[in-house]
Short mmCIF file of C-alpha atoms and ligand atoms in Angstrom, two decimals:
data_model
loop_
_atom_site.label_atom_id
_atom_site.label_comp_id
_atom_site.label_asym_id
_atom_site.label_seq_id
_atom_site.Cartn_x
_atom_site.Cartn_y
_atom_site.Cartn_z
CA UNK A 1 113.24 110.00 61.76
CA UNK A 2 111.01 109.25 64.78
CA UNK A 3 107.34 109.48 64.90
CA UNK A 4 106.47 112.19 68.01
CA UNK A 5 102.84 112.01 69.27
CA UNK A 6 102.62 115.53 71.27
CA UNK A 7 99.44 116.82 73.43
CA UNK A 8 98.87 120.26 74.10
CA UNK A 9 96.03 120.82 77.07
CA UNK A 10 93.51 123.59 77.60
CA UNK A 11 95.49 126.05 79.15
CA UNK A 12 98.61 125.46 75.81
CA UNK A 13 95.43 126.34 73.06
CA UNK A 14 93.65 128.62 75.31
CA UNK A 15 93.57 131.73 72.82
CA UNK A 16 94.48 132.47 68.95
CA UNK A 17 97.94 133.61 70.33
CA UNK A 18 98.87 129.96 71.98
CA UNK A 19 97.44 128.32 69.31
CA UNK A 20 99.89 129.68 66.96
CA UNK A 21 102.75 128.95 69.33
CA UNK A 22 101.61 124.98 69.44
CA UNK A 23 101.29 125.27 65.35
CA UNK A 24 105.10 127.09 65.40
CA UNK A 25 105.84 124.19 68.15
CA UNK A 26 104.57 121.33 65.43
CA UNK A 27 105.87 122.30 62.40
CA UNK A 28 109.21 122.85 63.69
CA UNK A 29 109.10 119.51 65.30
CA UNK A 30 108.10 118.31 61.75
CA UNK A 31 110.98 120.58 60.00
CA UNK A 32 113.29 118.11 62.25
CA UNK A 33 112.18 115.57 59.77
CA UNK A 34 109.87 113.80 62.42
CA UNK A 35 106.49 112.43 61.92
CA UNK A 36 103.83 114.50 64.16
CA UNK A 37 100.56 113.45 65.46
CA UNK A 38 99.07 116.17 67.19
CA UNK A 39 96.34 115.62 70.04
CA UNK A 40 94.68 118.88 71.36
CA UNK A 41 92.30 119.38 74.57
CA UNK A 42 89.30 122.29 74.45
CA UNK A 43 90.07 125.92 75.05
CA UNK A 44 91.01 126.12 78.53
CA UNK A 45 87.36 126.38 80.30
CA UNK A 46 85.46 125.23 77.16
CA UNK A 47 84.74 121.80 78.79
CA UNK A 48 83.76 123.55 82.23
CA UNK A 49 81.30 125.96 80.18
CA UNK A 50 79.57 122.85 78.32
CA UNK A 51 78.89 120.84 81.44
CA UNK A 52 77.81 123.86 82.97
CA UNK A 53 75.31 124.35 79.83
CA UNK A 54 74.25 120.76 80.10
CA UNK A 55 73.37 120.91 84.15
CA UNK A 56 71.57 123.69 82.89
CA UNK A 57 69.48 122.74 80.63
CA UNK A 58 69.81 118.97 81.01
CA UNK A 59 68.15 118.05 84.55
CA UNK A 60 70.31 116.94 87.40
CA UNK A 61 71.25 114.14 85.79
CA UNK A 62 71.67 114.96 82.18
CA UNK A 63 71.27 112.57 78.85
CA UNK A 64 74.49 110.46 79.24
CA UNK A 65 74.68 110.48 75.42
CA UNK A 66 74.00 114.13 74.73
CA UNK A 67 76.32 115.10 76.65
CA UNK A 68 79.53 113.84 75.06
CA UNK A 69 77.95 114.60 71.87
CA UNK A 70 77.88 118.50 73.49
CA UNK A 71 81.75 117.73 75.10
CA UNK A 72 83.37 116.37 72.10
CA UNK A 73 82.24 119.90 70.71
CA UNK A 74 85.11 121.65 72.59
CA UNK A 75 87.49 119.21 71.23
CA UNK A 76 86.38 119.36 67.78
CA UNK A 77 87.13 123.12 67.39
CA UNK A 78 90.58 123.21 68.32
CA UNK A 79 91.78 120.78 65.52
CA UNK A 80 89.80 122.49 62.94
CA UNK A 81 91.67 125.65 64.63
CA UNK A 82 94.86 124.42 64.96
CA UNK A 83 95.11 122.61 61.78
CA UNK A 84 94.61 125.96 59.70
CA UNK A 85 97.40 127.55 61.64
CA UNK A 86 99.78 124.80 61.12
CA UNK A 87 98.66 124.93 57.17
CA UNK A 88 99.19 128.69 56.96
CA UNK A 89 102.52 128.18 58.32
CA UNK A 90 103.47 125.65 55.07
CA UNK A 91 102.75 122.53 56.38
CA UNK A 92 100.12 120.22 55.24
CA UNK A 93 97.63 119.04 58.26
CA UNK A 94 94.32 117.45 58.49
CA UNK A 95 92.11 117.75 61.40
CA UNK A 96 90.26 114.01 62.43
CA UNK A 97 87.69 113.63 65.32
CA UNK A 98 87.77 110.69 67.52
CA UNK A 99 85.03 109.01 64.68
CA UNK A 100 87.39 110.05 62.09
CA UNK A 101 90.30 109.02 63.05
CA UNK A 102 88.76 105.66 64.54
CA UNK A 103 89.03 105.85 67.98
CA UNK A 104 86.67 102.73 69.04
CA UNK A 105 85.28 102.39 72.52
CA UNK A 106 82.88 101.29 74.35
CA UNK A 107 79.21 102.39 75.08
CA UNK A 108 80.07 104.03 78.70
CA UNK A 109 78.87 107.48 77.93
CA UNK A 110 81.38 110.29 79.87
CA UNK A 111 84.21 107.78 80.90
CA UNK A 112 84.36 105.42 77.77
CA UNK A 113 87.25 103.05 77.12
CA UNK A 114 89.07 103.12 74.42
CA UNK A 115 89.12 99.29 72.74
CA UNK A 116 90.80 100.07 69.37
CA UNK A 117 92.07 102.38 67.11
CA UNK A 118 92.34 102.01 63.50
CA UNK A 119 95.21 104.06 62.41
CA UNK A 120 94.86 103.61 59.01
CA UNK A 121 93.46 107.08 58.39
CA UNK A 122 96.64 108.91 60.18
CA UNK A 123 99.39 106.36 58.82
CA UNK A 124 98.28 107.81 55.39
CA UNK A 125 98.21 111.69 56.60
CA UNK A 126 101.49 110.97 57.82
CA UNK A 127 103.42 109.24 55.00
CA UNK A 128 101.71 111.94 52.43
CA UNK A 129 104.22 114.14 55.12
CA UNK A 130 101.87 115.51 56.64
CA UNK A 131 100.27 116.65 60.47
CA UNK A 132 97.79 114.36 61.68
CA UNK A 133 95.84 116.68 64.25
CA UNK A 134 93.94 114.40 66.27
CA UNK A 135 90.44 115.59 68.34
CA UNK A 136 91.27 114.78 72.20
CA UNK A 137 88.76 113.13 74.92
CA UNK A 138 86.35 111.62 72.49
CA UNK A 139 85.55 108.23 70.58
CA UNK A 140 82.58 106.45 68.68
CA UNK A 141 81.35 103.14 70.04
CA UNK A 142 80.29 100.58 67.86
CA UNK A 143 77.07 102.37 66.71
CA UNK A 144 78.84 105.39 65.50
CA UNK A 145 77.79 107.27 68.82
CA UNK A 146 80.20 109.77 69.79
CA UNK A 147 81.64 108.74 73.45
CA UNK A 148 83.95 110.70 75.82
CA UNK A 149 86.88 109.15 77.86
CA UNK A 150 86.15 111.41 81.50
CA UNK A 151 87.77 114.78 82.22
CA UNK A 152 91.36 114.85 81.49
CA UNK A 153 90.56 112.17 78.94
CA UNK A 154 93.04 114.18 76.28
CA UNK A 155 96.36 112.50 77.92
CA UNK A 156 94.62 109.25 77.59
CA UNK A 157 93.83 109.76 73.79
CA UNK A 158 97.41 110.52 72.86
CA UNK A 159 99.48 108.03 75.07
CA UNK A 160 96.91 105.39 73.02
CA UNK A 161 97.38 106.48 69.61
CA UNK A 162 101.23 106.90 70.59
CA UNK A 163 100.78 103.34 71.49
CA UNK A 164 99.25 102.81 68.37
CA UNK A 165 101.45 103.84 66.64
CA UNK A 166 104.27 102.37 68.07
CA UNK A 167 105.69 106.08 68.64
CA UNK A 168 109.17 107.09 69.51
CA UNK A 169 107.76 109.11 72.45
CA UNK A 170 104.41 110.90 73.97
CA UNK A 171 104.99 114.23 75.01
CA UNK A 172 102.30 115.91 76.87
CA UNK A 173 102.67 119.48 76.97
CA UNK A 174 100.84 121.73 80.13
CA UNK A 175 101.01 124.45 82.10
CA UNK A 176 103.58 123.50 84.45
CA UNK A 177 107.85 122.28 83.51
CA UNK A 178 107.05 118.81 84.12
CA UNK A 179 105.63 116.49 87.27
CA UNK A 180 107.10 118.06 90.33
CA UNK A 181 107.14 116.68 93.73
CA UNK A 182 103.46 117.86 94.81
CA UNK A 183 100.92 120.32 93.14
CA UNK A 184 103.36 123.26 92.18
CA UNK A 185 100.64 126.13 92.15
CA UNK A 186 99.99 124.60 95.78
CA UNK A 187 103.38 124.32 96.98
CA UNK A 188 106.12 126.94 95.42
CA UNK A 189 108.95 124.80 97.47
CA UNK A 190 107.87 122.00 94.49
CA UNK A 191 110.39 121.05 92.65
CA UNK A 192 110.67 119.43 89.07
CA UNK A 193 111.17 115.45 88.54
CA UNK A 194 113.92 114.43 86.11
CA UNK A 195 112.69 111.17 86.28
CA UNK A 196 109.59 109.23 87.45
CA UNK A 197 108.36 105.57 87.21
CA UNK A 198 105.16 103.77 85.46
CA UNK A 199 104.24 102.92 88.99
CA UNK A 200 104.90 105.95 90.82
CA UNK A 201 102.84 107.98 88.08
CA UNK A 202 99.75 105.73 88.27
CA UNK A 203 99.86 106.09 92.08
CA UNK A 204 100.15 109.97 91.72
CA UNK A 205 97.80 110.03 88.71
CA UNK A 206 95.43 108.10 90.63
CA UNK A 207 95.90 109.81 93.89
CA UNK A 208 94.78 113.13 92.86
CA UNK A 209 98.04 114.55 90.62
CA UNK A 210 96.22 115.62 87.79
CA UNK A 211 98.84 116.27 85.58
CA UNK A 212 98.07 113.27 83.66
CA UNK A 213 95.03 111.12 83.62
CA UNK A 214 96.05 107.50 85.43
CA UNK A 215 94.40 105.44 81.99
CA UNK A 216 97.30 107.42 80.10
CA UNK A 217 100.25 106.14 82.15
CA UNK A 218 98.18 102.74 82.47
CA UNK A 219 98.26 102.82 78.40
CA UNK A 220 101.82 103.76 78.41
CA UNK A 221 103.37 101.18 81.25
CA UNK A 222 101.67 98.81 79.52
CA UNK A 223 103.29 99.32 76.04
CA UNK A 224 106.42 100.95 77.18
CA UNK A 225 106.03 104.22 75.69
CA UNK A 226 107.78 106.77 77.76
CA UNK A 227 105.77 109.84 78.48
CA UNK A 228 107.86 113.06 78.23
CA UNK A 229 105.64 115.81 80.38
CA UNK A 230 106.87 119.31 79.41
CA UNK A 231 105.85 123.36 79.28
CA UNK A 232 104.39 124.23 76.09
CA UNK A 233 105.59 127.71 76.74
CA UNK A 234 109.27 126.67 77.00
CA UNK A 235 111.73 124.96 75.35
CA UNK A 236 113.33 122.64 78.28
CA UNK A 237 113.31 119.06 78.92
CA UNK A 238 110.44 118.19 81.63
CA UNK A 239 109.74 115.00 83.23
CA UNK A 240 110.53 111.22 81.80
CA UNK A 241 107.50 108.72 82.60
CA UNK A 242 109.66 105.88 82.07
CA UNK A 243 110.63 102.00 83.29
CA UNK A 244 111.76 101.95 86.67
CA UNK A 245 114.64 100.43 85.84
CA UNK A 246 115.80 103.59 84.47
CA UNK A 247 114.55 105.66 87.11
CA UNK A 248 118.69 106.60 88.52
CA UNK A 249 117.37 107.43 91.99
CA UNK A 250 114.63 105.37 94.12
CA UNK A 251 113.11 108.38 96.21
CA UNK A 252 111.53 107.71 99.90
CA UNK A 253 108.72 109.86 99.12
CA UNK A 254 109.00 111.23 94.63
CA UNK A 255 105.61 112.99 95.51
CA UNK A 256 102.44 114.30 97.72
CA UNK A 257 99.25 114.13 96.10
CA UNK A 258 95.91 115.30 97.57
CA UNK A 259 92.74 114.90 96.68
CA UNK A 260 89.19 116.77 97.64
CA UNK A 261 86.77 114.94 95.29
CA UNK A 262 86.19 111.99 97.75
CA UNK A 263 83.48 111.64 100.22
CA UNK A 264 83.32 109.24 103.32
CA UNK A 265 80.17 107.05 104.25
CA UNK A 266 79.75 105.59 107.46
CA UNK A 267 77.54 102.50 108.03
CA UNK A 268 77.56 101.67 111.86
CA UNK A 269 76.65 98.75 113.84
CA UNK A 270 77.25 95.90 111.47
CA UNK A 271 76.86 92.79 112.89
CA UNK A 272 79.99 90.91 112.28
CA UNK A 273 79.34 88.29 110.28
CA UNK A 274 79.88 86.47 107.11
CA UNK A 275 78.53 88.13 103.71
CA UNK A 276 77.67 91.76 105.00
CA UNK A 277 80.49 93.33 102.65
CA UNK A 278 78.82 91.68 100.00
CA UNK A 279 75.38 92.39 100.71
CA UNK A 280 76.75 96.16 100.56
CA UNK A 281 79.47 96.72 97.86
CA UNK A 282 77.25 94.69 95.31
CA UNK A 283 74.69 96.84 95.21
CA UNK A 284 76.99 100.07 95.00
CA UNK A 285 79.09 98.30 92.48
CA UNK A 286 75.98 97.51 90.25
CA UNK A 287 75.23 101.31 90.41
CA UNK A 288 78.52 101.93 88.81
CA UNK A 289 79.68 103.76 91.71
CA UNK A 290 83.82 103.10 92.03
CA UNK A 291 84.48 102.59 95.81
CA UNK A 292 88.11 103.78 97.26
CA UNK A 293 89.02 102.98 100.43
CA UNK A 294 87.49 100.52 102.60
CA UNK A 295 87.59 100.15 106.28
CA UNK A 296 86.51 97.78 108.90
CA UNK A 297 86.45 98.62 112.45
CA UNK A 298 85.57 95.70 115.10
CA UNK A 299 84.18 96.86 117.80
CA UNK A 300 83.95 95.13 121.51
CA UNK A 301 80.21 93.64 120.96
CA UNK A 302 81.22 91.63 118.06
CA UNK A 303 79.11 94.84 115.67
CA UNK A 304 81.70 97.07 113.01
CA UNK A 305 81.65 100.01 111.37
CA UNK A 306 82.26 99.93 107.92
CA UNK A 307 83.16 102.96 106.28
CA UNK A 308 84.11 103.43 102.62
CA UNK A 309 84.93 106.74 100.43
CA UNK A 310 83.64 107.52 97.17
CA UNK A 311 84.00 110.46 94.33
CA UNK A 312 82.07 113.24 95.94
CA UNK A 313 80.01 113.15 92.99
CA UNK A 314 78.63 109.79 93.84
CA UNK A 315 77.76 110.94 97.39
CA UNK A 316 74.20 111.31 97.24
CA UNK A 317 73.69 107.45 95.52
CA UNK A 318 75.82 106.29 97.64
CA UNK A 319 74.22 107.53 100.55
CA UNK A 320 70.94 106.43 99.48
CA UNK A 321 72.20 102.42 98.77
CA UNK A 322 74.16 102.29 102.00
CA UNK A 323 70.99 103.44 103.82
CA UNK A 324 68.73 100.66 102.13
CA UNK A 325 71.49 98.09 103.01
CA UNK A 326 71.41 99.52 106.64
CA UNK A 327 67.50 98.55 107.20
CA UNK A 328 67.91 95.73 105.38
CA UNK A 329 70.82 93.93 107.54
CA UNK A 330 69.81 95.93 110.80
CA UNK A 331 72.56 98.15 111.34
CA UNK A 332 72.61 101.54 113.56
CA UNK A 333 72.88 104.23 111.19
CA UNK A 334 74.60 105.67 108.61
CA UNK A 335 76.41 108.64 108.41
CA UNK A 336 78.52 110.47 105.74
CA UNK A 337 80.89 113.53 105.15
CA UNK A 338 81.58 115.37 102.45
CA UNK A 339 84.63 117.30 104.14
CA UNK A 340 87.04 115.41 103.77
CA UNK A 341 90.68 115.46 101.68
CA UNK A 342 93.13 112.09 100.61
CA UNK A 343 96.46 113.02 101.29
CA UNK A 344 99.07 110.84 99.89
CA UNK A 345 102.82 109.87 99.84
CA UNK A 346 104.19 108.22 96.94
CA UNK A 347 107.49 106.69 96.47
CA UNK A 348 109.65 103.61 95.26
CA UNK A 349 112.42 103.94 97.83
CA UNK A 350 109.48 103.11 100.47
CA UNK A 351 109.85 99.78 99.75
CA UNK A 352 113.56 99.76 101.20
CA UNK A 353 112.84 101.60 103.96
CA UNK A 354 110.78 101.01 106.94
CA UNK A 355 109.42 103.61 109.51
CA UNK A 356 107.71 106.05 106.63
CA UNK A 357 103.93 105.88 107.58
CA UNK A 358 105.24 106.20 111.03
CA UNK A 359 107.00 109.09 110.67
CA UNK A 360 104.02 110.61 108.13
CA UNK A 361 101.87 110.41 111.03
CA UNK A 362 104.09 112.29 113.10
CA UNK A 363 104.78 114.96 111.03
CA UNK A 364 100.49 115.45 110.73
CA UNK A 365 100.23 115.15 114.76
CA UNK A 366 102.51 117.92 114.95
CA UNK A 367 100.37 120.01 113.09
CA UNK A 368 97.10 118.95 114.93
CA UNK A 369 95.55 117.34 112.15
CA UNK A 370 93.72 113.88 113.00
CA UNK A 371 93.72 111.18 110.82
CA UNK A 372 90.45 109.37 109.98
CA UNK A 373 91.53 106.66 107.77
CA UNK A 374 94.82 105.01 106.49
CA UNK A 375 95.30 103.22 103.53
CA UNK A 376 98.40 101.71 102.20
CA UNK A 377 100.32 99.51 99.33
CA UNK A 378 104.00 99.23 98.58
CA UNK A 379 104.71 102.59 97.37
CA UNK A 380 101.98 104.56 98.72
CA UNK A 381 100.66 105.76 101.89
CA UNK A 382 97.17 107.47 102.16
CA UNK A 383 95.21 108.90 105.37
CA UNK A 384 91.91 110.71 105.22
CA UNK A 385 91.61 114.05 107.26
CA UNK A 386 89.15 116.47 107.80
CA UNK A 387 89.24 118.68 104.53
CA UNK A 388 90.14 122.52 105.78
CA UNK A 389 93.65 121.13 106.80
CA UNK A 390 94.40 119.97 103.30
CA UNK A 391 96.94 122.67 102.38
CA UNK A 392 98.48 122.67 105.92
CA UNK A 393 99.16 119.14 105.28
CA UNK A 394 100.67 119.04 101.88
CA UNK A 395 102.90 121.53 102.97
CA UNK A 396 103.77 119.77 106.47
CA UNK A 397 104.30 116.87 104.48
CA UNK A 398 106.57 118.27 101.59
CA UNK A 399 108.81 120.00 104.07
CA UNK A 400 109.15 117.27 106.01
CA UNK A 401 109.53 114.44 103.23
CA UNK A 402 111.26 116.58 100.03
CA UNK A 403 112.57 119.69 101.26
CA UNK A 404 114.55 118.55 103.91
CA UNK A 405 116.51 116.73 101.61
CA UNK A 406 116.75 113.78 104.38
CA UNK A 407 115.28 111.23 101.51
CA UNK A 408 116.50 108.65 104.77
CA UNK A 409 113.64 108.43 107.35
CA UNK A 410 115.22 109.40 110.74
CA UNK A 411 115.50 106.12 112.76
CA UNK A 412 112.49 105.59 115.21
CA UNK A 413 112.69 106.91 118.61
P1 ADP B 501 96.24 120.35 80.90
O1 ADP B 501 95.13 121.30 80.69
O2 ADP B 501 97.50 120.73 80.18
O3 ADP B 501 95.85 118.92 80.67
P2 ADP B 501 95.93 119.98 83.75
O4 ADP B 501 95.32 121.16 84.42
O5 ADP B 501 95.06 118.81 83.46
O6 ADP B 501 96.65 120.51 82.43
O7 ADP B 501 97.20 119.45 84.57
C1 ADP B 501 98.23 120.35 84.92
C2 ADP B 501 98.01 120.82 86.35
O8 ADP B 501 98.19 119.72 87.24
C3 ADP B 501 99.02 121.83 86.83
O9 ADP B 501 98.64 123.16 86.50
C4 ADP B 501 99.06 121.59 88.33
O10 ADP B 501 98.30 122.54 89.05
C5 ADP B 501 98.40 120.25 88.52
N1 ADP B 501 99.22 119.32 89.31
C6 ADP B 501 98.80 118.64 90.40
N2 ADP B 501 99.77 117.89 90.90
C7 ADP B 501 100.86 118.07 90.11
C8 ADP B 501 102.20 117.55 90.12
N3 ADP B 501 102.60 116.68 91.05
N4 ADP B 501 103.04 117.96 89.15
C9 ADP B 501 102.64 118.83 88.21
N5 ADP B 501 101.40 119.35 88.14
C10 ADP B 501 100.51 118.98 89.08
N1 LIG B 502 88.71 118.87 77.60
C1 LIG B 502 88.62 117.73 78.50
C2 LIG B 502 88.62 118.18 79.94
O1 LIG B 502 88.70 119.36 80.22
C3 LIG B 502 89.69 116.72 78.25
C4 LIG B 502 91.10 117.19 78.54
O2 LIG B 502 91.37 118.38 78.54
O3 LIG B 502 91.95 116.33 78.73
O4 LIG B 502 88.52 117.36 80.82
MG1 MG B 503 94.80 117.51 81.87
#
């Protein structure tokens, strides 16, 4: 008998019809003789609707705390939901929310942490035999407050309690067969991953693949659950998140990954000297605001340009800080841009092989696309470009890297 955490996004509970097809999905999973925790997402848009309510009728910046207590809502209907269908097919269930099921984090309203989770409550659902069906996304901090974990949050919630629980396996089931090599309702050339490593998932994750959310694989790497990702409307294996030592085949380039929700800020005319980061990054890092990429350009009369990307949501603050900083340590100016896209390249076999940015920036020349920044680590290389050419990019990049099956890079000219 295993115990089988499974997670069933928006899209998989999205009307009455595929909510009986995830309660068919559980029970027989649980007529296998396996323990099942089941962790469900919103109704596919619910969670764009409530935010959309909430910028309504909340301000531009909205009550931090009433809105996850308006968020977990969407959560907290499809386990009552789903738990009725699974007991009207004959199997016991019980429905917990993120307070019920003790799912402590901390006090960071929208994009909580999780620090604990006391799975007393489920152990005892699931040695009684029955379904635990666990409320996505959300938590209580120590005060009882309801918290959510960011969008996408669901993965993160059942790779935890999978970890929890010391689970067999976490499988997430979507919309797609699995993680394929890029977006596949960007690219149709995408094709499916058998395998993919810890390390190459938290670079996609974090890189803009948002078929799972980069805490989840951090969760699962860490605890060495594997992560099965699979189509909730099909019955076929999907992709292994798993140790890299088990990954059979160390791809060049496993993915592309792009992302629009970053923008780029510009201070020029730093005077090169010690302490100017600082004087910047604290400031924007005691805002909360999470900077990407970094970049440091030295120009002739010993002044730089610093320029830095953060979510586009962020902009505006951001904006505002780096033009304080500007007056205060003299710089030129400060500009910023919205536009832009991160296009990445992920892959282990990088590491063996050298030449691959090289070639990356080749295949984007060719298409006339200029590169503003470049950003790179081990298995990863990022640029910035100007955001219109993200498609043309992916696509360029795809072609060039996965579908041409040369997994080699061509030796340099
Ligand atoms: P869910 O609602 O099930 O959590 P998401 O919408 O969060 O689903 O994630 C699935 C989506 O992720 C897919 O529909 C796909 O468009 C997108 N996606 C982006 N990159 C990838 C990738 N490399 N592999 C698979 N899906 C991807
Ligand atoms: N419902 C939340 C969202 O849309 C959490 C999730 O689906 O993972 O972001
Ligand atoms: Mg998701």
């Amino acid at each position: 008998m295993s115990l089988i955490v499974q997670k069933y996004g928006g899209t998989s509970v999205g009307d009455p019809d595929r909510i009986r097809n995830v309660a068919r999905r559980v029970v027989e999973t649980a007529a296998a003789g396996h323990q099942v925790v089941v962790c469900v997402s919103a109704m596919s848009g619910e969670t764009n609707a409530l935010v959309a309510l909430a910028d309504e009728l909340g301000g531009e910046r909205p009550d931090a705390r009433e809105v996850d207590v308006l968020l977990a809502t969407g959560e907290q209907k499809t386990i009552a939901l789903l738990a009725m269908a699974i007991k009207r097919l004959g199997r016991e269930a019980r429905s917990f929310t993120g307070g019920q099921m003790g799912m402590r984090t901390d006090r960071d309203h929208t994009r909580a942490r999780i620090q604990d989770i006391d799975t007393v409550a489920l152990r005892a659902v699931l040695d009684g035999g029955g379904v635990a069906v666990i409320a996505g996304f959300q938590g209580v901090d120590a005060d009882g407050n309801i918290t959510t974990l960011g969008r996408g949050g669901s993965d993160t919630s059942a790779v935890a309690v999978a970890c929890a629980l010391q689970a067999d396996v976490c499988e997430i089931y979507t919309d797609v067969d699995g993680v394929f090599t890029t977006d596949p309702n960007l690219v149709p050339a995408a094709h499916k991953l058998e395998r993919v490593s810890y390390e190459e998932m938290l670079e996609m994750a974090s890189l803009g693949a948002k078929v799972l959310q980069i805490r989840s694989v951090k969760f699962a790497m860490r605890y060495g659950v594997p992560i099965h990702v699979r189509s909730s409307f099909k019955p076929d294996e999907g992709t292994w998140v798993v140790r890299e030592e088990e990954v059979m085949e160390r791809l060049v380039v496993s993915g592309v990954t792009y992302n629009r929700n970053e923008a780029k800020v510009r201070i020029k005319g730093v005077k090169d000297q010690p302490g100017v980061a600082g004087r910047l990054f604290t400031p924007l890092s005691d805002a909360g605001i999470v900077v990407d990429m970094i970049v440091q350009n030295l120009s002739s009369d010993g002044s730089t340009d610093m320029t830095f990307t953060v979510p586009v949501a962020e902009h505006d603050r951001a904006l505002d800080i780096a033009n304080q900083v500007a007056g205060e340590i003299g710089a030129a100016g400060v500009e910023s841009d919205e536009k832009i896209a991160k296009v990445s390249i992920v892959g282990l076999g990088m590491q063996d092989h050298a030449g691959v940015a090289a070639r990356m920036f080749r295949v984007l020349a060719d298409e006339g696309i200029n590169i503003q920044l470049i950003s790179t680590s081990e298995i990863k290389v990022s640029v910035v470009i100007e955001e219109k050419y993200t498609e043309l990019a992916v696509r360029a990049l795809h072609s060039a890297f996965v579908e041409s099956g040369a997994q080699e890079p061509r030796a340099e000219a």
